[in-house]
Amino acid sequence: MMPADQGGLPGARIPIWDLPIRLFHWLLVADLAGLWWTATHDDLALHFKLGYGALALLLFRLFWGVVGSDQARFARFLKGPAAVLRHVRHMAAPGPLPVERGHNALGGWAVVVLLLVLLAQVGTGLFAVDDDGMEEGPLAHRVSGSVAKLARRLHHMNFSLIQGVVAIHVVAVLFYLVVKRENLVLPMVTGWKRLTLLPDGEQGPKDARGETPGGREGHGWVPLWRAGLLAAIAAGLVAGLVVFA
Ligand code: HEM
Ligand code: HEM
């Protein structure tokens, strides 16, 4: 589809990811790197702390998916099989993709898979005991030794799954960049996307700064205090789990 078909106005900027989602994403990436490093370099004390951080991040993302900014909400980006198939057909067809103001129909389900495998990793870690029985997750004493060992095995196996899912995730992002000429990474850094096309039926920007109608007010991002409150609740829940385990 050519830009003219969509009434596209190249150069317009549209808001995609709010600060909480961007912070969530890059803190998660850094946290996972630390979790891998500490696990493979036998620093389980730090591994546990980073693991609690991962749990707090994931809890926050679940909350944000319900009461966060428009683009972050599960109800907005989880779509049925017809929408997923439509997106796959667009991916296979030559030329650019229709403009999305957040996750596309396929990417939305990829988010669910990523969140689930990460939650499973934290969940098994909480019950796991290490190979010599010296260190254990805060909930391991609540289950039998064999269940704690099973949790450890699942924790190891699931990490391979995480590596596979993350590899697919990064390859998908590169596919959009190289084949579809769609830079998804920049919005995950700056929050904004520069349009080459406008979504079907949408008006072009009316102001001189080249922003969409409604400008910054119309971006669907909720106030940051709400994210702060939810982050504090998530951290409080994790602290409660660790203290009262
Ligand atoms: C440990 C590695 C990674 C994990 C666990 C991870 C996880 C995630 C998750 C959960 C989301 C969904 C965001 C949300 O709605 O909350 C996401 C989106 C995204 N990630 Fe990652 N990510 C990783 C690495 C990367 C890397 C290395 C890049 C850059 C090359 C990247 C680029 C993106 C982009 C561009 C999106 C938005 C996709 C879209 O526009 O739909 N990620 N990632
Ligand atoms: C997303 C979060 C997490 C990731 C990616 C992760 C990753 C890993 C990896 C890769 C290993 C295995 C290292 C090896 O092959 O020897 C490991 C071991 C372990 N992790 Fe985690 N972990 C996470 C969260 C947690 C949490 C929350 C806890 C508990 C509070 C935990 C407790 C443990 C324990 C007890 C081991 C066993 C060490 C051993 O086998 O000797 N992990 N983790």
Coordinates of C-alpha atoms and ligand atoms in Angstrom, one line a residue:
M1 CA 0.0 0.0 0.0
M2 CA 1.4 3.4 -0.9
P3 CA 1.3 6.4 1.5
A4 CA -1.2 8.1 -0.7
D5 CA -3.7 5.2 -0.3
Q6 CA -3.9 6.0 3.4
G7 CA -3.7 9.8 3.1
G8 CA -0.4 9.4 4.8
L9 CA 1.5 12.5 6.0
P10 CA 5.1 11.5 6.3
G11 CA 6.9 13.2 9.2
A12 CA 4.1 13.3 11.7
R13 CA 4.9 12.1 15.2
I14 CA 2.5 9.9 17.1
P15 CA 2.8 8.8 20.8
I16 CA 3.2 5.1 21.4
W17 CA 4.8 4.0 24.7
D18 CA 4.5 6.0 27.9
L19 CA 7.5 6.3 30.3
P20 CA 6.3 3.5 32.6
I21 CA 6.2 0.9 29.8
R22 CA 9.6 2.0 28.5
L23 CA 11.1 1.9 32.0
F24 CA 9.5 -1.5 32.6
H25 CA 10.9 -2.9 29.3
W26 CA 14.5 -1.7 29.7
L27 CA 14.7 -2.4 33.4
L28 CA 13.4 -5.9 32.7
V29 CA 16.1 -6.4 30.0
A30 CA 18.8 -5.2 32.4
D31 CA 17.4 -7.3 35.3
L32 CA 17.4 -10.5 33.2
A33 CA 21.0 -9.9 32.2
G34 CA 21.8 -9.6 35.9
L35 CA 19.8 -12.7 36.8
W36 CA 21.6 -14.8 34.2
W37 CA 25.0 -13.4 35.3
T38 CA 24.4 -14.0 39.0
A39 CA 23.0 -17.5 38.4
T40 CA 25.9 -18.6 36.3
H41 CA 28.5 -16.9 38.6
D42 CA 27.1 -18.4 41.8
D43 CA 26.0 -15.2 43.4
L44 CA 22.6 -16.4 44.6
A45 CA 22.2 -13.7 47.2
L46 CA 22.1 -11.1 44.4
H47 CA 20.2 -13.5 42.2
F48 CA 17.4 -13.5 44.7
K49 CA 17.3 -9.7 45.0
L50 CA 17.2 -9.3 41.2
G51 CA 14.5 -12.0 41.1
Y52 CA 12.3 -10.0 43.5
G53 CA 12.9 -7.0 41.3
A54 CA 11.7 -9.1 38.3
L55 CA 8.6 -10.1 40.2
A56 CA 7.8 -6.5 41.1
L57 CA 8.3 -5.4 37.5
L58 CA 6.0 -8.2 36.3
L59 CA 3.3 -7.4 38.9
F60 CA 3.5 -3.7 37.9
R61 CA 3.1 -4.7 34.2
L62 CA 0.0 -6.8 35.0
F63 CA -1.5 -3.8 36.9
W64 CA -0.6 -1.4 34.1
G65 CA -2.2 -3.8 31.6
V66 CA -5.5 -3.2 33.4
V67 CA -5.5 0.4 34.6
G68 CA -2.5 1.9 32.8
S69 CA -2.2 3.9 29.6
D70 CA -4.4 3.0 26.7
Q71 CA -1.6 1.4 24.6
A72 CA -0.5 -0.8 27.5
R73 CA -3.9 -2.3 28.2
F74 CA -4.4 -6.0 27.5
A75 CA -8.0 -5.4 26.5
R76 CA -6.8 -3.0 23.8
F77 CA -4.1 -5.2 22.2
L78 CA -5.3 -8.7 22.7
K79 CA -7.3 -9.5 19.6
G80 CA -8.9 -12.6 18.1
P81 CA -7.5 -15.0 15.5
A82 CA -9.0 -13.1 12.5
A83 CA -7.0 -10.0 13.4
V84 CA -3.8 -12.1 14.0
L85 CA -4.2 -13.7 10.6
R86 CA -4.8 -10.4 9.0
H87 CA -1.5 -9.1 10.5
V88 CA 0.3 -12.3 9.3
R89 CA -1.0 -11.7 5.8
H90 CA 0.3 -8.1 6.0
M91 CA 3.6 -9.3 7.1
A92 CA 3.9 -11.7 4.2
A93 CA 2.8 -9.2 1.6
P94 CA 5.4 -6.8 0.1
G95 CA 5.5 -3.2 1.2
P96 CA 4.9 -1.4 4.5
L97 CA 2.5 -2.4 7.3
P98 CA -0.5 -0.4 8.4
V99 CA 0.3 1.9 11.2
E100 CA -0.2 0.6 14.7
R101 CA -0.5 2.7 17.8
G102 CA 0.9 0.0 20.0
H103 CA 1.3 -3.7 19.7
N104 CA 0.0 -5.3 16.5
A105 CA -2.4 -8.3 16.8
L106 CA 0.5 -10.8 16.7
G107 CA 2.8 -8.8 19.0
G108 CA 0.1 -8.5 21.6
W109 CA 0.1 -12.3 22.1
A110 CA 3.9 -12.4 22.0
V111 CA 3.7 -10.0 25.1
V112 CA 1.5 -12.5 26.9
V113 CA 3.9 -15.4 26.1
L114 CA 6.9 -13.3 27.3
L115 CA 5.1 -12.3 30.6
L116 CA 4.0 -15.9 31.2
V117 CA 7.4 -17.5 30.8
L118 CA 8.9 -14.8 33.0
L119 CA 6.3 -15.3 35.7
A120 CA 6.9 -19.0 35.5
Q121 CA 10.6 -18.4 36.0
V122 CA 10.0 -16.3 39.1
G123 CA 7.4 -18.7 40.4
T124 CA 9.7 -21.7 40.2
G125 CA 12.6 -19.7 41.6
L126 CA 10.7 -18.9 44.7
F127 CA 10.3 -22.6 45.5
A128 CA 13.7 -23.8 44.2
V129 CA 16.5 -25.2 46.3
D130 CA 20.1 -25.1 44.9
D131 CA 22.0 -28.3 44.0
D132 CA 23.8 -28.7 47.4
G133 CA 20.7 -27.7 49.4
M134 CA 22.5 -24.6 50.9
E135 CA 20.3 -21.9 49.3
E136 CA 16.6 -21.9 48.7
G137 CA 13.9 -19.6 47.5
P138 CA 11.8 -18.0 50.2
L139 CA 8.9 -20.4 49.7
A140 CA 10.9 -23.6 49.4
H141 CA 10.5 -24.4 53.1
R142 CA 6.7 -24.6 52.5
V143 CA 7.0 -27.5 50.1
S144 CA 8.7 -30.9 50.4
G145 CA 12.4 -31.4 49.3
S146 CA 11.4 -33.3 46.2
V147 CA 9.0 -30.5 45.1
A148 CA 11.8 -27.9 45.7
K149 CA 14.1 -30.0 43.5
L150 CA 11.4 -30.2 40.9
A151 CA 11.1 -26.4 41.0
R152 CA 14.8 -26.1 40.5
R153 CA 14.7 -28.4 37.4
L154 CA 11.7 -26.5 36.0
H155 CA 13.6 -23.2 36.8
H156 CA 16.5 -24.4 34.7
M157 CA 14.4 -25.8 31.8
N158 CA 12.2 -22.7 31.7
F159 CA 15.2 -20.5 31.4
S160 CA 16.0 -22.3 28.1
L161 CA 12.5 -21.5 27.0
I162 CA 13.0 -17.8 28.0
Q163 CA 16.2 -17.7 25.9
G164 CA 14.3 -19.1 22.9
V165 CA 11.3 -16.7 23.3
V166 CA 13.6 -13.7 23.7
A167 CA 15.6 -14.7 20.6
I168 CA 12.4 -14.9 18.6
H169 CA 11.3 -11.5 20.1
V170 CA 14.6 -9.8 19.0
V171 CA 14.5 -11.5 15.6
A172 CA 10.9 -10.3 15.1
V173 CA 12.0 -6.7 15.9
L174 CA 14.9 -7.0 13.4
F175 CA 12.5 -8.4 10.8
Y176 CA 10.2 -5.3 11.1
L177 CA 13.3 -3.1 10.9
V178 CA 15.1 -4.7 8.0
V179 CA 12.2 -6.2 5.9
K180 CA 9.3 -3.9 6.7
R181 CA 11.4 -0.8 7.3
E182 CA 9.5 -0.3 10.6
N183 CA 11.6 0.9 13.5
L184 CA 9.9 -0.5 16.6
V185 CA 12.9 0.2 18.9
L186 CA 12.9 4.0 18.7
P187 CA 9.3 4.3 20.2
M188 CA 10.4 1.9 23.0
V189 CA 13.2 4.4 23.7
T190 CA 11.7 7.8 23.0
G191 CA 8.0 6.9 23.3
W192 CA 7.2 8.4 19.9
K193 CA 7.0 7.1 16.3
R194 CA 7.6 9.1 13.2
L195 CA 5.0 8.3 10.6
T196 CA 5.6 7.4 7.1
L197 CA 1.9 6.4 6.9
L198 CA -1.2 7.4 8.9
P199 CA -3.7 4.8 10.1
D200 CA -6.7 4.3 7.8
G201 CA -9.2 7.0 7.9
E202 CA -7.3 9.3 10.3
Q203 CA -6.7 13.0 9.8
G204 CA -3.3 14.4 9.3
P205 CA -1.6 16.6 11.8
K206 CA -3.0 20.1 12.0
D207 CA -0.4 21.9 14.2
A208 CA 2.9 23.3 13.1
R209 CA 4.9 20.9 15.2
G210 CA 3.6 18.1 13.1
E211 CA 1.7 16.4 15.9
T212 CA -1.5 14.5 15.6
P213 CA -4.8 16.2 16.5
G214 CA -5.0 16.5 20.3
G215 CA -1.2 16.6 20.4
R216 CA 0.3 15.6 23.7
E217 CA -3.1 15.8 25.5
G218 CA -4.5 13.1 23.1
H219 CA -1.8 10.5 23.6
G220 CA -3.7 8.2 25.9
W221 CA -1.0 8.2 28.6
V222 CA -2.3 8.4 32.1
P223 CA -0.6 10.6 34.8
L224 CA 2.7 9.3 36.1
W225 CA 1.5 9.4 39.7
R226 CA -0.7 6.4 38.9
A227 CA 2.4 4.4 37.8
G228 CA 4.3 5.5 40.9
L229 CA 1.4 4.3 43.1
L230 CA 1.1 0.9 41.3
A231 CA 4.9 0.4 41.4
A232 CA 4.8 1.1 45.1
I233 CA 2.0 -1.5 45.6
A234 CA 3.9 -4.0 43.5
A235 CA 7.1 -3.5 45.5
G236 CA 5.1 -3.7 48.7
L237 CA 3.5 -7.0 47.8
V238 CA 6.9 -8.5 46.9
A239 CA 8.4 -7.2 50.2
G240 CA 5.5 -8.7 52.0
L241 CA 6.1 -12.0 50.3
V242 CA 9.7 -12.0 51.3
V243 CA 9.2 -11.0 54.9
F244 CA 6.1 -13.2 55.6
A245 CA 7.1 -16.2 53.4
Ligands
HEM1 C1 15.8 -9.9 28.0 C2 15.3 -9.5 26.8 C3 14.0 -8.9 26.6 C4 12.8 -9.2 27.2 C5 12.4 -10.1 28.3 C6 11.8 -8.3 26.5 C7 10.5 -8.3 26.8 C8 9.5 -7.5 26.2 C9 8.1 -7.3 26.6 C10 7.5 -8.0 27.8 C11 7.6 -6.5 25.7 C12 6.1 -6.0 25.8 C13 6.1 -4.5 26.3 C14 4.9 -4.3 27.0 O1 3.8 -4.0 26.4 O2 4.9 -4.3 28.3 C15 8.5 -6.1 24.8 C16 8.3 -5.2 23.7 C17 9.3 -4.7 22.9 N1 10.7 -5.1 22.9 FE1 11.5 -6.3 24.2 N2 12.4 -7.6 25.5 C18 13.7 -8.0 25.5 C19 14.7 -7.5 24.7 C20 14.6 -6.6 23.7 C21 15.6 -6.0 22.9 C22 17.1 -6.4 23.0 C23 15.0 -5.2 22.0 C24 15.6 -4.3 21.0 C25 16.3 -4.8 20.0 C26 13.6 -5.1 22.3 C27 12.7 -4.4 21.7 C28 11.3 -4.4 22.0 C29 10.4 -3.6 21.2 C30 10.7 -2.7 20.1 C31 9.1 -3.8 21.8 C32 7.8 -3.2 21.3 C33 7.2 -4.1 20.3 C34 6.0 -3.5 19.6 O3 6.1 -2.4 19.1 O4 5.0 -4.1 19.7 N3 13.4 -6.0 23.3 N4 9.7 -6.7 25.1
HEM2 C1 13.0 -14.0 35.7 C2 13.6 -14.3 36.8 C3 14.7 -15.3 37.0 C4 15.6 -15.8 36.0 C5 15.8 -15.4 34.6 C6 16.5 -16.8 36.7 C7 17.5 -17.5 36.1 C8 18.2 -18.5 36.7 C9 19.1 -19.4 36.0 C10 19.5 -19.3 34.5 C11 19.5 -20.3 36.9 C12 20.4 -21.6 36.6 C13 21.8 -21.4 36.6 C14 22.5 -22.7 36.2 O1 22.3 -23.2 35.1 O2 23.1 -23.2 37.1 C15 18.9 -20.0 38.1 C16 19.1 -20.8 39.3 C17 18.4 -20.5 40.5 N1 17.5 -19.5 40.7 FE1 16.8 -18.1 39.4 N2 16.1 -16.9 38.0 C18 15.0 -16.0 38.2 C19 14.3 -15.8 39.4 C20 14.6 -16.4 40.6 C21 13.9 -16.1 41.8 C22 12.8 -15.1 42.0 C23 14.5 -16.9 42.7 C24 14.2 -17.0 44.2 C25 13.9 -16.0 45.0 C26 15.5 -17.8 42.1 C27 16.2 -18.7 42.7 C28 17.1 -19.6 42.0 C29 17.7 -20.7 42.7 C30 17.5 -21.2 44.1 C31 18.5 -21.3 41.7 C32 19.3 -22.6 41.8 C33 20.8 -22.5 41.8 C34 21.4 -23.8 41.6 O3 21.0 -24.6 40.7 O4 22.3 -24.1 42.3 N3 15.5 -17.4 40.7 N4 18.0 -18.9 38.0

